[in-house]
Amino acid sequence: LDVGNDIWLDIGLGYEEETIPPLWLSNDMVCAGICALLDQDQCREDKAQILGEQNAMQEWFSEEWMVVDASLNRGK
């Protein structure tokens, strides 16, 4: 869900007018901090995924290089 979605504006059951709303709902700085934290978490997940793909590509290239090298040396 998008944190900017209106669903987050629903305070829920048991809300009373005189009750102070939670900070994530009433404080713009807290809301911005939550968004920044979610972005940071996504970046960390993306980085881990990319590093995994990098390792797989390096392993694949190493295997391909050994095959090419063996083929070239076989002809000598």
N, CA, C and O atoms as a printed pandas DataFrame, in Angstrom:
     atom_number atom_name residue_name chain_id  residue_number  x_coord  y_coord  z_coord
0              1         N          LEU        A               1    0.825   -1.193    0.000
1              2        CA          LEU        A               1    0.000    0.000    0.000
2              3         C          LEU        A               1    0.863    1.248    0.000
3              4         O          LEU        A               1    1.910    1.303    0.645
4              5         N          ASP        A               2    0.415    2.221   -0.717
5              6        CA          ASP        A               2    1.091    3.509   -0.756
6              7         C          ASP        A               2    0.819    4.244    0.551
7              8         O          ASP        A               2   -0.333    4.360    0.968
8              9         N          VAL        A               3    1.869    4.741    1.200
9             10        CA          VAL        A               3    1.668    5.424    2.482
10            11         C          VAL        A               3    0.889    6.714    2.324
11            12         O          VAL        A               3    0.391    7.254    3.311
12            13         N          GLY        A               4    0.771    7.221    1.102
13            14        CA          GLY        A               4   -0.026    8.415    0.855
14            15         C          GLY        A               4   -1.495    8.099    0.609
15            16         O          GLY        A               4   -2.310    9.006    0.438
16            17         N          ASN        A               5   -1.832    6.810    0.592
17            18        CA          ASN        A               5   -3.194    6.375    0.321
18            19         C          ASN        A               5   -4.132    6.811    1.441
19            20         O          ASN        A               5   -3.739    6.845    2.607
20            21         N          ASP        A               6   -5.363    7.141    1.090
21            22        CA          ASP        A               6   -6.348    7.604    2.072
22            23         C          ASP        A               6   -6.703    6.551    3.112
23            24         O          ASP        A               6   -7.272    6.884    4.152
24            25         N          ILE        A               7   -6.378    5.286    2.854
25            26        CA          ILE        A               7   -6.703    4.255    3.833
26            27         C          ILE        A               7   -6.025    4.532    5.169
27            28         O          ILE        A               7   -6.538    4.150    6.221
28            29         N          TRP        A               8   -4.877    5.192    5.129
29            30        CA          TRP        A               8   -4.140    5.491    6.357
30            31         C          TRP        A               8   -4.802    6.615    7.159
31            32         O          TRP        A               8   -4.437    6.848    8.311
32            33         N          LEU        A               9   -5.755    7.300    6.569
33            34        CA          LEU        A               9   -6.456    8.364    7.280
34            35         C          LEU        A               9   -7.593    7.823    8.141
35            36         O          LEU        A               9   -8.189    8.566    8.921
36            37         N          ASP        A              10   -7.893    6.548    8.005
37            38        CA          ASP        A              10   -8.944    5.920    8.802
38            39         C          ASP        A              10   -8.384    5.599   10.182
39            40         O          ASP        A              10   -7.524    4.730   10.324
40            41         N          ILE        A              11   -8.865    6.288   11.176
41            42        CA          ILE        A              11   -8.352    6.096   12.527
42            43         C          ILE        A              11   -8.850    4.784   13.109
43            44         O          ILE        A              11   -8.158    4.177   13.926
44            45         N          GLY        A              12  -10.010    4.340   12.717
45            46        CA          GLY        A              12  -10.501    3.038   13.136
46            47         C          GLY        A              12  -11.571    3.108   14.202
47            48         O          GLY        A              12  -12.032    4.184   14.583
48            49         N          LEU        A              13  -11.951    1.948   14.669
49            50        CA          LEU        A              13  -12.990    1.843   15.684
50            51         C          LEU        A              13  -12.481    2.362   17.021
51            52         O          LEU        A              13  -11.292    2.264   17.321
52            53         N          GLY        A              14  -13.371    2.905   17.807
53            54        CA          GLY        A              14  -13.009    3.354   19.136
54            55         C          GLY        A              14  -12.420    4.744   19.181
55            56         O          GLY        A              14  -12.009    5.205   20.246
56            57         N          TYR        A              15  -12.370    5.420   18.056
57            58        CA          TYR        A              15  -11.815    6.776   18.038
58            59         C          TYR        A              15  -12.821    7.739   18.643
59            60         O          TYR        A              15  -14.002    7.720   18.295
60            61         N          GLU        A              16  -12.353    8.565   19.535
61            62        CA          GLU        A              16  -13.195    9.584   20.146
62            63         C          GLU        A              16  -12.612   10.947   19.823
63            64         O          GLU        A              16  -11.395   11.100   19.725
64            65         N          GLU        A              17  -13.463   11.921   19.662
65            66        CA          GLU        A              17  -13.048   13.272   19.267
66            67         C          GLU        A              17  -11.975   13.846   20.190
67            68         O          GLU        A              17  -11.048   14.508   19.723
68            69         N          GLU        A              18  -12.091   13.601   21.492
69            70        CA          GLU        A              18  -11.149   14.208   22.434
70            71         C          GLU        A              18   -9.833   13.435   22.543
71            72         O          GLU        A              18   -8.906   13.883   23.218
72            73         N          THR        A              19   -9.747   12.290   21.891
73            74        CA          THR        A              19   -8.517   11.504   21.912
74            75         C          THR        A              19   -7.493   12.124   20.961
75            76         O          THR        A              19   -7.820   12.514   19.840
76            77         N          ILE        A              20   -6.267   12.204   21.427
77            78        CA          ILE        A              20   -5.186   12.729   20.585
78            79         C          ILE        A              20   -4.862   11.677   19.521
79            80         O          ILE        A              20   -4.621   10.516   19.854
80            81         N          PRO        A              21   -4.855   12.074   18.240
81            82        CA          PRO        A              21   -4.545   11.101   17.182
82            83         C          PRO        A              21   -3.082   10.659   17.274
83            84         O          PRO        A              21   -2.241   11.395   17.790
84            85         N          PRO        A              22   -2.784    9.477   16.781
85            86        CA          PRO        A              22   -1.402    8.989   16.822
86            87         C          PRO        A              22   -0.486    9.891   15.994
87            88         O          PRO        A              22   -0.922   10.539   15.043
88            89         N          LEU        A              23    0.794    9.919   16.378
89            90        CA          LEU        A              23    1.752   10.796   15.699
90            91         C          LEU        A              23    1.893   10.476   14.218
91            92         O          LEU        A              23    2.074   11.380   13.402
92            93         N          TRP        A              24    1.810    9.187   13.863
93            94        CA          TRP        A              24    1.959    8.843   12.448
94            95         C          TRP        A              24    0.853    9.451   11.609
95            96         O          TRP        A              24    0.985    9.576   10.391
96            97         N          LEU        A              25   -0.239    9.830   12.260
97            98        CA          LEU        A              25   -1.364   10.417   11.554
98            99         C          LEU        A              25   -1.369   11.936   11.641
99           100         O          LEU        A              25   -1.780   12.615   10.701
100          101         N          SER        A              26   -0.913   12.468   12.768
101          102        CA          SER        A              26   -1.071   13.902   13.008
102          103         C          SER        A              26    0.196   14.723   12.824
103          104         O          SER        A              26    0.116   15.947   12.716
104          105         N          ASN        A              27    1.359   14.089   12.784
105          106        CA          ASN        A              27    2.616   14.827   12.718
106          107         C          ASN        A              27    3.270   14.608   11.355
107          108         O          ASN        A              27    3.620   13.484   10.995
108          109         N          ASP        A              28    3.428   15.695   10.606
109          110        CA          ASP        A              28    4.007   15.590    9.258
110          111         C          ASP        A              28    5.443   15.083    9.284
111          112         O          ASP        A              28    5.859   14.363    8.376
112          113         N          MET        A              29    6.206   15.448   10.309
113          114        CA          MET        A              29    7.595   14.993   10.400
114          115         C          MET        A              29    7.655   13.478   10.640
115          116         O          MET        A              29    8.494   12.788   10.060
116          117         N          VAL        A              30    6.779   12.974   11.481
117          118        CA          VAL        A              30    6.730   11.529   11.727
118          119         C          VAL        A              30    6.320   10.806   10.446
119          120         O          VAL        A              30    6.904    9.780   10.097
120          121         N          CYS        A              31    5.333   11.331    9.755
121          122        CA          CYS        A              31    4.886   10.732    8.493
122          123         C          CYS        A              31    6.023   10.723    7.468
123          124         O          CYS        A              31    6.241    9.722    6.785
124          125         N          ALA        A              32    6.743   11.843    7.366
125          126        CA          ALA        A              32    7.878   11.918    6.436
126          127         C          ALA        A              32    8.975   10.943    6.848
127          128         O          ALA        A              32    9.607   10.319    5.994
128          129         N          GLY        A              33    9.203   10.809    8.154
129          130        CA          GLY        A              33   10.208    9.864    8.643
130          131         C          GLY        A              33    9.847    8.429    8.313
131          132         O          GLY        A              33   10.715    7.635    7.952
132          133         N          ILE        A              34    8.577    8.094    8.434
133          134        CA          ILE        A              34    8.118    6.748    8.088
134          135         C          ILE        A              34    8.337    6.488    6.599
135          136         O          ILE        A              34    8.802    5.416    6.211
136          137         N          CYS        A              35    8.001    7.466    5.778
137          138        CA          CYS        A              35    8.217    7.322    4.325
138          139         C          CYS        A              35    9.697    7.134    4.013
139          140         O          CYS        A              35   10.059    6.296    3.186
140          141         N          ALA        A              36   10.553    7.913    4.674
141          142        CA          ALA        A              36   11.995    7.800    4.449
142          143         C          ALA        A              36   12.505    6.432    4.887
143          144         O          ALA        A              36   13.339    5.834    4.208
144          145         N          LEU        A              37   12.011    5.940    6.007
145          146        CA          LEU        A              37   12.418    4.627    6.498
146          147         C          LEU        A              37   11.989    3.520    5.539
147          148         O          LEU        A              37   12.747    2.584    5.289
148          149         N          LEU        A              38   10.782    3.626    5.006
149          150        CA          LEU        A              38   10.314    2.640    4.028
150          151         C          LEU        A              38   11.155    2.683    2.752
151          152         O          LEU        A              38   11.470    1.640    2.179
152          153         N          ASP        A              39   11.518    3.893    2.308
153          154        CA          ASP        A              39   12.389    4.028    1.133
154          155         C          ASP        A              39   13.751    3.393    1.400
155          156         O          ASP        A              39   14.299    2.699    0.543
156          157         N          GLN        A              40   14.294    3.634    2.594
157          158        CA          GLN        A              40   15.595    3.072    2.952
158          159         C          GLN        A              40   15.531    1.540    2.972
159          160         O          GLN        A              40   16.434    0.870    2.471
160          161         N          ASP        A              41   14.469    0.999    3.549
161          162        CA          ASP        A              41   14.305   -0.457    3.566
162          163         C          ASP        A              41   14.250   -1.018    2.151
163          164         O          ASP        A              41   14.856   -2.052    1.870
164          165         N          GLN        A              42   13.525   -0.341    1.254
165          166        CA          GLN        A              42   13.421   -0.796   -0.131
166          167         C          GLN        A              42   14.779   -0.742   -0.820
167          168         O          GLN        A              42   15.124   -1.644   -1.584
168          169         N          CYS        A              43   15.548    0.308   -0.557
169          170        CA          CYS        A              43   16.885    0.426   -1.145
170          171         C          CYS        A              43   17.791   -0.707   -0.672
171          172         O          CYS        A              43   18.563   -1.255   -1.459
172          173         N          ARG        A              44   17.702   -1.056    0.598
173          174        CA          ARG        A              44   18.513   -2.165    1.123
174          175         C          ARG        A              44   18.122   -3.483    0.463
175          176         O          ARG        A              44   18.988   -4.291    0.126
176          177         N          GLU        A              45   16.830   -3.703    0.279
177          178        CA          GLU        A              45   16.372   -4.916   -0.398
178          179         C          GLU        A              45   16.860   -4.944   -1.843
179          180         O          GLU        A              45   17.319   -5.979   -2.327
180          181         N          ASP        A              46   16.762   -3.812   -2.529
181          182        CA          ASP        A              46   17.219   -3.724   -3.919
182          183         C          ASP        A              46   18.716   -3.979   -4.009
183          184         O          ASP        A              46   19.172   -4.681   -4.912
184          185         N          LYS        A              47   19.483   -3.416   -3.081
185          186        CA          LYS        A              47   20.939   -3.597   -3.086
186          187         C          LYS        A              47   21.293   -5.066   -2.896
187          188         O          LYS        A              47   22.166   -5.587   -3.590
188          189         N          ALA        A              48   20.625   -5.739   -1.966
189          190        CA          ALA        A              48   20.883   -7.162   -1.740
190          191         C          ALA        A              48   20.559   -7.971   -2.993
191          192         O          ALA        A              48   21.301   -8.888   -3.347
192          193         N          GLN        A              49   19.471   -7.643   -3.656
193          194        CA          GLN        A              49   19.084   -8.338   -4.887
194          195         C          GLN        A              49   20.126   -8.122   -5.982
195          196         O          GLN        A              49   20.514   -9.065   -6.671
196          197         N          ILE        A              50   20.571   -6.891   -6.137
197          198        CA          ILE        A              50   21.556   -6.566   -7.172
198          199         C          ILE        A              50   22.884   -7.259   -6.895
199          200         O          ILE        A              50   23.522   -7.761   -7.820
200          201         N          LEU        A              51   23.308   -7.292   -5.629
201          202        CA          LEU        A              51   24.557   -7.975   -5.292
202          203         C          LEU        A              51   24.455   -9.470   -5.586
203          204         O          LEU        A              51   25.425  -10.080   -6.037
204          205         N          GLY        A              52   23.297  -10.060   -5.337
205          206        CA          GLY        A              52   23.094  -11.467   -5.675
206          207         C          GLY        A              52   23.188  -11.699   -7.175
207          208         O          GLY        A              52   23.792  -12.674   -7.622
208          209         N          GLU        A              53   22.593  -10.807   -7.946
209          210        CA          GLU        A              53   22.664  -10.910   -9.404
210          211         C          GLU        A              53   24.098  -10.710   -9.894
211          212         O          GLU        A              53   24.534  -11.384  -10.828
212          213         N          GLN        A              54   24.831   -9.789   -9.269
213          214        CA          GLN        A              54   26.226   -9.556   -9.640
214          215         C          GLN        A              54   27.055  -10.817   -9.402
215          216         O          GLN        A              54   27.848  -11.212  -10.257
216          217         N          ASN        A              55   26.874  -11.441   -8.255
217          218        CA          ASN        A              55   27.616  -12.666   -7.946
218          219         C          ASN        A              55   27.292  -13.772   -8.944
219          220         O          ASN        A              55   28.187  -14.490   -9.390
220          221         N          ALA        A              56   26.021  -13.909   -9.293
221          222        CA          ALA        A              56   25.620  -14.935  -10.259
222          223         C          ALA        A              56   26.243  -14.667  -11.625
223          224         O          ALA        A              56   26.698  -15.595  -12.294
224          225         N          MET        A              57   26.264  -13.403  -12.038
225          226        CA          MET        A              57   26.857  -13.057  -13.337
226          227         C          MET        A              57   28.358  -13.311  -13.340
227          228         O          MET        A              57   28.901  -13.799  -14.331
228          229         N          GLN        A              58   29.035  -12.987  -12.240
229          230        CA          GLN        A              58   30.477  -13.218  -12.174
230          231         C          GLN        A              58   30.795  -14.708  -12.221
231          232         O          GLN        A              58   31.748  -15.127  -12.878
232          233         N          GLU        A              59   29.996  -15.496  -11.527
233          234        CA          GLU        A              59   30.198  -16.942  -11.553
234          235         C          GLU        A              59   29.955  -17.490  -12.957
235          236         O          GLU        A              59   30.727  -18.315  -13.445
236          237         N          TRP        A              60   28.884  -17.035  -13.604
237          238        CA          TRP        A              60   28.582  -17.475  -14.968
238          239         C          TRP        A              60   29.719  -17.092  -15.919
239          240         O          TRP        A              60   30.162  -17.914  -16.721
240          241         N          PHE        A              61   30.193  -15.838  -15.827
241          242        CA          PHE        A              61   31.249  -15.388  -16.727
242          243         C          PHE        A              61   32.531  -16.175  -16.492
243          244         O          PHE        A              61   33.240  -16.502  -17.444
244          245         N          SER        A              62   32.830  -16.479  -15.244
245          246        CA          SER        A              62   34.027  -17.259  -14.937
246          247         C          SER        A              62   33.958  -18.636  -15.588
247          248         O          SER        A              62   34.942  -19.111  -16.155
248          249         N          GLU        A              63   32.795  -19.272  -15.505
249          250        CA          GLU        A              63   32.620  -20.579  -16.141
250          251         C          GLU        A              63   32.754  -20.477  -17.657
251          252         O          GLU        A              63   33.397  -21.318  -18.285
252          253         N          GLU        A              64   32.151  -19.454  -18.240
253          254        CA          GLU        A              64   32.244  -19.261  -19.691
254          255         C          GLU        A              64   33.688  -18.999  -20.111
255          256         O          GLU        A              64   34.141  -19.503  -21.139
256          257         N          TRP        A              65   34.401  -18.217  -19.319
257          258        CA          TRP        A              65   35.801  -17.897  -19.626
258          259         C          TRP        A              65   36.652  -19.168  -19.600
259          260         O          TRP        A              65   37.524  -19.348  -20.450
260          261         N          MET        A              66   36.402  -20.042  -18.633
261          262        CA          MET        A              66   37.165  -21.291  -18.562
262          263         C          MET        A              66   36.896  -22.164  -19.784
263          264         O          MET        A              66   37.815  -22.809  -20.289
264          265         N          VAL        A              67   35.664  -22.196  -20.266
265          266        CA          VAL        A              67   35.323  -22.982  -21.456
266          267         C          VAL        A              67   36.031  -22.415  -22.680
267          268         O          VAL        A              67   36.607  -23.167  -23.467
268          269         N          VAL        A              68   35.994  -21.104  -22.846
269          270        CA          VAL        A              68   36.662  -20.468  -23.991
270          271         C          VAL        A              68   38.165  -20.692  -23.911
271          272         O          VAL        A              68   38.802  -21.023  -24.911
272          273         N          ASP        A              69   38.731  -20.513  -22.726
273          274        CA          ASP        A              69   40.173  -20.691  -22.544
274          275         C          ASP        A              69   40.581  -22.134  -22.840
275          276         O          ASP        A              69   41.600  -22.375  -23.486
276          277         N          ALA        A              70   39.787  -23.084  -22.368
277          278        CA          ALA        A              70   40.093  -24.496  -22.633
278          279         C          ALA        A              70   40.006  -24.793  -24.126
279          280         O          ALA        A              70   40.819  -25.550  -24.654
280          281         N          SER        A              71   39.033  -24.207  -24.805
281          282        CA          SER        A              71   38.885  -24.426  -26.248
282          283         C          SER        A              71   40.062  -23.848  -27.011
283          284         O          SER        A              71   40.563  -24.474  -27.945
284          285         N          LEU        A              72   40.508  -22.663  -26.626
285          286        CA          LEU        A              72   41.640  -22.038  -27.307
286          287         C          LEU        A              72   42.933  -22.803  -27.053
287          288         O          LEU        A              72   43.755  -22.933  -27.960
288          289         N          ASN        A              73   43.127  -23.303  -25.855
289          290        CA          ASN        A              73   44.351  -24.035  -25.522
290          291         C          ASN        A              73   44.358  -25.434  -26.124
291          292         O          ASN        A              73   45.427  -26.010  -26.325
292          293         N          ARG        A              74   43.193  -25.985  -26.414
293          294        CA          ARG        A              74   43.103  -27.309  -27.011
294          295         C          ARG        A              74   43.646  -27.292  -28.444
295          296         O          ARG        A              74   44.174  -28.294  -28.927
296          297         N          GLY        A              75   43.512  -26.162  -29.107
297          298        CA          GLY        A              75   43.948  -26.055  -30.493
298          299         C          GLY        A              75   45.442  -25.801  -30.640
299          300         O          GLY        A              75   45.949  -25.809  -31.762
300          301         N          LYS        A              76   46.146  -25.581  -29.572
301          302        CA          LYS        A              76   47.590  -25.278  -29.657
302          303         C          LYS        A              76   48.429  -26.507  -29.754
303          304         O          LYS        A              76   49.654  -26.413  -29.832
